[in-house]
PDB file of C-alpha atoms in Angstrom:
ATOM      1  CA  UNK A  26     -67.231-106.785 -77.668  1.00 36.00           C
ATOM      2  CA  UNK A  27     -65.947-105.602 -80.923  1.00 39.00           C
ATOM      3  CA  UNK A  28     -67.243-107.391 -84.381  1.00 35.00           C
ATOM      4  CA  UNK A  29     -63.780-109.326 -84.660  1.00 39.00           C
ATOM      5  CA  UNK A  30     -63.925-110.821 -81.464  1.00 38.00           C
ATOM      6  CA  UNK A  31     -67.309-111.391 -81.970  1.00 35.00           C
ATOM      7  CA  UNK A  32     -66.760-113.413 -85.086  1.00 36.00           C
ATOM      8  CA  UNK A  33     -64.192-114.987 -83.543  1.00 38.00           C
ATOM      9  CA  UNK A  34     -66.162-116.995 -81.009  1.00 35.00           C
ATOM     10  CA  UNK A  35     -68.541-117.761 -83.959  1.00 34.00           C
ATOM     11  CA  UNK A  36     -66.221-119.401 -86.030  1.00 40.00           C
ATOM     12  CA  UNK A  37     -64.834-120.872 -83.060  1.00 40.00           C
ATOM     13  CA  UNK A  38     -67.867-122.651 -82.590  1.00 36.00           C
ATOM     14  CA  UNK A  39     -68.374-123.406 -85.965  1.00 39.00           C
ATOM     15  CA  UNK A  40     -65.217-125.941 -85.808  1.00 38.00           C
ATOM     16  CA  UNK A  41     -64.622-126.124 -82.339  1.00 37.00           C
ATOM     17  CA  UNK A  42     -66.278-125.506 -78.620  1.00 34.00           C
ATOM     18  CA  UNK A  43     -62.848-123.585 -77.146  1.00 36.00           C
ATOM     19  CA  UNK A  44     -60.404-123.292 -80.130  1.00 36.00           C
ATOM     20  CA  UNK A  45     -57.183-125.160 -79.530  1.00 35.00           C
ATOM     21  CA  UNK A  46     -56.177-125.207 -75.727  1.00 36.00           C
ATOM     22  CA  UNK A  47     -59.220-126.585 -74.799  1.00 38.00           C
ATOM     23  CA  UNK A  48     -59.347-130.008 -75.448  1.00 39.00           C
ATOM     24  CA  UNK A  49     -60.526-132.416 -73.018  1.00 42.00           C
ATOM     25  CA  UNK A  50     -59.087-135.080 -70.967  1.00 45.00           C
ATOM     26  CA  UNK A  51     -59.099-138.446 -72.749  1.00 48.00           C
ATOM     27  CA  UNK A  52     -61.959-140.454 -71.022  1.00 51.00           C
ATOM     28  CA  UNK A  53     -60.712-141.896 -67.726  1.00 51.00           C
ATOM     29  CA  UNK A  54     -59.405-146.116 -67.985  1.00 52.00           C
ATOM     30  CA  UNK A  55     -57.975-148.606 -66.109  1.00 49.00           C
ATOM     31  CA  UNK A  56     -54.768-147.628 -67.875  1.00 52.00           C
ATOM     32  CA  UNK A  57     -55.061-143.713 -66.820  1.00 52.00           C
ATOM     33  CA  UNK A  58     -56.347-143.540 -63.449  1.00 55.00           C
ATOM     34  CA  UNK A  59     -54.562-144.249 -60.155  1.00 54.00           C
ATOM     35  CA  UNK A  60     -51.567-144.964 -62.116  1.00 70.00           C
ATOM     36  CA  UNK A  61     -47.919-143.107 -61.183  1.00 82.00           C
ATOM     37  CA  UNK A  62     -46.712-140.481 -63.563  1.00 85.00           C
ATOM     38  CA  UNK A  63     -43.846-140.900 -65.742  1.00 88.00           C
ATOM     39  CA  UNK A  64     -43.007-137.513 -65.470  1.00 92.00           C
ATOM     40  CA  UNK A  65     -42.372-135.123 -62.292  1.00 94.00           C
ATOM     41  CA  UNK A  66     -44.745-132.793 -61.288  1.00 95.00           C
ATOM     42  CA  UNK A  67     -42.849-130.317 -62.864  1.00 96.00           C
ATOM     43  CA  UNK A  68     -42.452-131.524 -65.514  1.00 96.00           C
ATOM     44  CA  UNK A  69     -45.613-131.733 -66.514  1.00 96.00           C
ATOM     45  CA  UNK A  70     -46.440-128.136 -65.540  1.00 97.00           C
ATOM     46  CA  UNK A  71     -43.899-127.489 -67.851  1.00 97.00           C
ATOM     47  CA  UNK A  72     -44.924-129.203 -70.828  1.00 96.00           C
ATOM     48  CA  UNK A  73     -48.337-127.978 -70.201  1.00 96.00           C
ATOM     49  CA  UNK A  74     -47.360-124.503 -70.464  1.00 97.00           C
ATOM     50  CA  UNK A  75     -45.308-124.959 -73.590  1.00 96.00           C
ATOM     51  CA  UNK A  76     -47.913-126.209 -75.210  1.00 95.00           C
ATOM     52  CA  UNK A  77     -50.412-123.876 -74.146  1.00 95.00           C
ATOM     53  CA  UNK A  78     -48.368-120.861 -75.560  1.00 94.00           C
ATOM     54  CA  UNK A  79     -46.995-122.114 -78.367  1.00 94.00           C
ATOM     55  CA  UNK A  80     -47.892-125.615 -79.803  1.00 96.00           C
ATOM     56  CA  UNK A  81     -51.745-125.561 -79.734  1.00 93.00           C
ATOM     57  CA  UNK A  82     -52.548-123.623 -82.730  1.00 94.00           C
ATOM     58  CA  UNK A  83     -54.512-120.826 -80.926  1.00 93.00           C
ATOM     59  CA  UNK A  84     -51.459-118.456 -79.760  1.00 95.00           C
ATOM     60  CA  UNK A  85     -48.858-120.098 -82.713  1.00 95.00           C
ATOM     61  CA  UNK A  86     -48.733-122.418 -85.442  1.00 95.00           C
ATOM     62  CA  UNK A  87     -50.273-125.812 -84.262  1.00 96.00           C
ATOM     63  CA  UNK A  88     -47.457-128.623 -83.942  1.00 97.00           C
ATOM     64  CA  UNK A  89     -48.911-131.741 -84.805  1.00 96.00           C
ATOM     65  CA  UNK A  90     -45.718-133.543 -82.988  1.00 96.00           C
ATOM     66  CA  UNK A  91     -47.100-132.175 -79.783  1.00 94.00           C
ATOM     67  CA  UNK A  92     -50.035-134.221 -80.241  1.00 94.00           C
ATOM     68  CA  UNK A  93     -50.335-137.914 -79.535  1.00 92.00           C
ATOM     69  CA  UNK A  94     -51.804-140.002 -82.526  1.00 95.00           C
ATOM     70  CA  UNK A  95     -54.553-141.055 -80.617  1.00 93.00           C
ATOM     71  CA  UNK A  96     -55.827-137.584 -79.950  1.00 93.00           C
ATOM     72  CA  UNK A  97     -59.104-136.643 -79.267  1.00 94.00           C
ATOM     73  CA  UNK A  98     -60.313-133.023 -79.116  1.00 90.00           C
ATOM     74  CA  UNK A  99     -64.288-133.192 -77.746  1.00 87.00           C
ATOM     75  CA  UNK A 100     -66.093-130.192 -77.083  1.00 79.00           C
ATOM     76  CA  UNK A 101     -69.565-129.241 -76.511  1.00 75.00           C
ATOM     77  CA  UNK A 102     -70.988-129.005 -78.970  1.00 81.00           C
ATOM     78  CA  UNK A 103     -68.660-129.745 -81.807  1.00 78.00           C
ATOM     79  CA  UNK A 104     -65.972-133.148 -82.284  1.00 88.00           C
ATOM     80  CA  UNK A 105     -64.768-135.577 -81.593  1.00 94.00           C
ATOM     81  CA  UNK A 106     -61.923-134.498 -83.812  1.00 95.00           C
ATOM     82  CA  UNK A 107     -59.024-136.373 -83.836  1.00 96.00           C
ATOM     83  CA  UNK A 108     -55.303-135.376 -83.852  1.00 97.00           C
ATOM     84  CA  UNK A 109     -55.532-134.876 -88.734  1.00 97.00           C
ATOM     85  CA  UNK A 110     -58.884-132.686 -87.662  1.00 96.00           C
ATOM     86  CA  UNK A 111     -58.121-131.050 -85.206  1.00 95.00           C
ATOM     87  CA  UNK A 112     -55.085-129.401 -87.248  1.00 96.00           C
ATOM     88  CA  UNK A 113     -56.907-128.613 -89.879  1.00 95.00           C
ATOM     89  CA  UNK A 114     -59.091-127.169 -88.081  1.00 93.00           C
ATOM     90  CA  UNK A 115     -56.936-125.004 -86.086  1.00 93.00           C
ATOM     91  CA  UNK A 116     -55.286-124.193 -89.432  1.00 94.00           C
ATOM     92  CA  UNK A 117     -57.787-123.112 -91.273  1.00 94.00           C
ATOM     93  CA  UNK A 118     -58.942-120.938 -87.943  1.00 92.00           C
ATOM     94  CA  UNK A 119     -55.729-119.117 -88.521  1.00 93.00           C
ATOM     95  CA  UNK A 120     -56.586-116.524 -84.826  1.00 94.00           C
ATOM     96  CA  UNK A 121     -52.498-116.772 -84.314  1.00 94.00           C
ATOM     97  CA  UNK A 122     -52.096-115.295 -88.115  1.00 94.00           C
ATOM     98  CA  UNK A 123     -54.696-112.306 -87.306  1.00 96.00           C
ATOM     99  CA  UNK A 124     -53.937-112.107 -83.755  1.00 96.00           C
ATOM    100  CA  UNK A 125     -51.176-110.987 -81.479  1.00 97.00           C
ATOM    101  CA  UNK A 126     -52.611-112.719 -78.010  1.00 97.00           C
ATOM    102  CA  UNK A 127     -51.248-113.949 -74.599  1.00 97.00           C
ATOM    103  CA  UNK A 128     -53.183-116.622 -72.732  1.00 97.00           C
ATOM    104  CA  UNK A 129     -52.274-115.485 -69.255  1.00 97.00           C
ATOM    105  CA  UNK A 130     -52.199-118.679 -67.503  1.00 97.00           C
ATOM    106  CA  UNK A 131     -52.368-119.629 -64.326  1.00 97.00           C
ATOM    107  CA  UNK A 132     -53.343-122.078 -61.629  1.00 97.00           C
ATOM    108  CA  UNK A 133     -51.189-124.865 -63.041  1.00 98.00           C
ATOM    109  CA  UNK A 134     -51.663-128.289 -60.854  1.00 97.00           C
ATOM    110  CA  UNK A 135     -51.509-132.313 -61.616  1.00 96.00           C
ATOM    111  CA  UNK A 136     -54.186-134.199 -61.790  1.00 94.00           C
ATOM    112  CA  UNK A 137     -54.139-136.342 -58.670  1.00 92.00           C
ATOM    113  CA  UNK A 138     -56.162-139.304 -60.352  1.00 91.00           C
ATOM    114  CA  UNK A 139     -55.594-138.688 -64.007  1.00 91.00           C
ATOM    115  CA  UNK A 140     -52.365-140.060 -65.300  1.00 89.00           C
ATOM    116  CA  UNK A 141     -49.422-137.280 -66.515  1.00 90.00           C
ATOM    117  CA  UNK A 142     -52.661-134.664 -66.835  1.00 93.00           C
ATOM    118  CA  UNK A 143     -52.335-130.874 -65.884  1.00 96.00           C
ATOM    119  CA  UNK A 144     -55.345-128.716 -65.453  1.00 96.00           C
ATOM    120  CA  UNK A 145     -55.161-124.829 -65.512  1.00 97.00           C
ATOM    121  CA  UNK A 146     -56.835-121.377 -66.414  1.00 97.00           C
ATOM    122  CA  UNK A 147     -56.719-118.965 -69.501  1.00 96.00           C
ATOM    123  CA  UNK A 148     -57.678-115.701 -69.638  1.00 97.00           C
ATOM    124  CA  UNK A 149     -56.059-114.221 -73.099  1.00 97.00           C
ATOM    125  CA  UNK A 150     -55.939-110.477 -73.757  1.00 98.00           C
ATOM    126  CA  UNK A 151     -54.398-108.912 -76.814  1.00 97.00           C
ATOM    127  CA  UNK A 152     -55.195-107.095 -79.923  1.00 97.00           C
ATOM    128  CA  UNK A 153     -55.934-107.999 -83.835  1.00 97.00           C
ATOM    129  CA  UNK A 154     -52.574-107.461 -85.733  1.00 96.00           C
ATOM    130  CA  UNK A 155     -54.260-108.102 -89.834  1.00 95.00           C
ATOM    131  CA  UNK A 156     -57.423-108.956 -90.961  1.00 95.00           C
ATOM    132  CA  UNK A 157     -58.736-112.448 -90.377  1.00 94.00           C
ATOM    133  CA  UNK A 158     -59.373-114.922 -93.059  1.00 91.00           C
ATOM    134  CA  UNK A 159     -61.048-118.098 -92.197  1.00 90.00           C
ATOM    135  CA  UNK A 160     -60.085-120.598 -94.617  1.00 88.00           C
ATOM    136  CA  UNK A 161     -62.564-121.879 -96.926  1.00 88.00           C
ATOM    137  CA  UNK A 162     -65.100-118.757 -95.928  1.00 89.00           C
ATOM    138  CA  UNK A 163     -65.720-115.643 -97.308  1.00 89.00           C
ATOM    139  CA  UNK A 164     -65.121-113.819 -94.043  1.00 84.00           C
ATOM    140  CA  UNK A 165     -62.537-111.469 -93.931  1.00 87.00           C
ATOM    141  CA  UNK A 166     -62.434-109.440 -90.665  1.00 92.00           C
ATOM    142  CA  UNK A 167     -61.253-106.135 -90.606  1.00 94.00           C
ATOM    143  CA  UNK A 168     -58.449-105.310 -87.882  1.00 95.00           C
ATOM    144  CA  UNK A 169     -60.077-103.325 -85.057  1.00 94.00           C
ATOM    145  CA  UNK A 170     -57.863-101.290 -82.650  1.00 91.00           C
ATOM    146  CA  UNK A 171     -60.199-102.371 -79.629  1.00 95.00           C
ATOM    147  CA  UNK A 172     -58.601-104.871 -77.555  1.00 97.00           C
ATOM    148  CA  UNK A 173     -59.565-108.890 -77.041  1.00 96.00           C
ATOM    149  CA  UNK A 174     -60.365-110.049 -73.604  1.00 97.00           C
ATOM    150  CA  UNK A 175     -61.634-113.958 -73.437  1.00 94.00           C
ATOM    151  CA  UNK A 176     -63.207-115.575 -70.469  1.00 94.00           C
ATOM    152  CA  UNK A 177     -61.796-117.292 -68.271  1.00 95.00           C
ATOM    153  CA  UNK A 178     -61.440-121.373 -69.490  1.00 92.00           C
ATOM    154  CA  UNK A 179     -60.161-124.183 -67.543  1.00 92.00           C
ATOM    155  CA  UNK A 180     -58.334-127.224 -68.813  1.00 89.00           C
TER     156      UNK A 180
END
């Protein structure tokens, strides 16, 4: 593991458990279990895996409009943040700035109980493309030619 990635997952948990993409399911209610999507399958698959790649802040600017007002990112270890947060957060984070990285996903499938919920895999690979500045830290990571391979994380 080279010192950027390294960092990375440090500052990662400094703000959040997973980055971005890995938010978890809001807590299961009366209103979201059992209950018929609104959307197709497909559809859902879909918007899952537009806003894995590019709406999440991880792998591209994060698009707040992508993300309900009642939002709730809850890791581990760190959050609950909500939706104001959770931006920042993946803001001041910056990985898509330093980063040139695909998330390789895969295993896309609907929740059969969960209401309009997908759950899938990363894996991202890819390379650092300029240093990395954390906002509001005095860390500024070097680029290193080695390349970035995460684990795998479900969603």
């Amino acid at each position: 593991m080279n010192i950027s990635l390294q960092f990375l997952l440090l500052a990662a948990m400094a703000t959040t458990t997973r980055f971005a993409h890995c938010f978890s399911a809001p807590a299961a209610t009366s209103a979201t279990v059992n209950k018929q999507n609104t959307l197709s399958d497909q559809q859902i698959m879909d918007l899952a895996k537009e806003y894995v790649v590019g709406k999440n802040g991880f792998y591209a600017p994060i698009d707040p409009e992508a993300h309900s007002e009642d939002f709730v990112f809850r890791g581990g270890v760190i959050g609950p943040l909500n939706k104001a947060d959770y931006c920042t957060t993946m803001t001041k984070l910056g990985v898509f700035n330093a980063f040139d990285l695909n998330p390789n996903s895969f295993g896309f499938c609907v929740d059969p109980e969960l209401k309009n919920a997908c759950r899938f895999y990363v894996r991202y690979t890819g390379k650092q493309v300029q240093p990395w500045r954390v906002a509001g830290t005095p860390y500024d990571i070097p680029i290193s030619d080695k390349p970035v391979a995460g684990p795998t994380e479900s969603f």
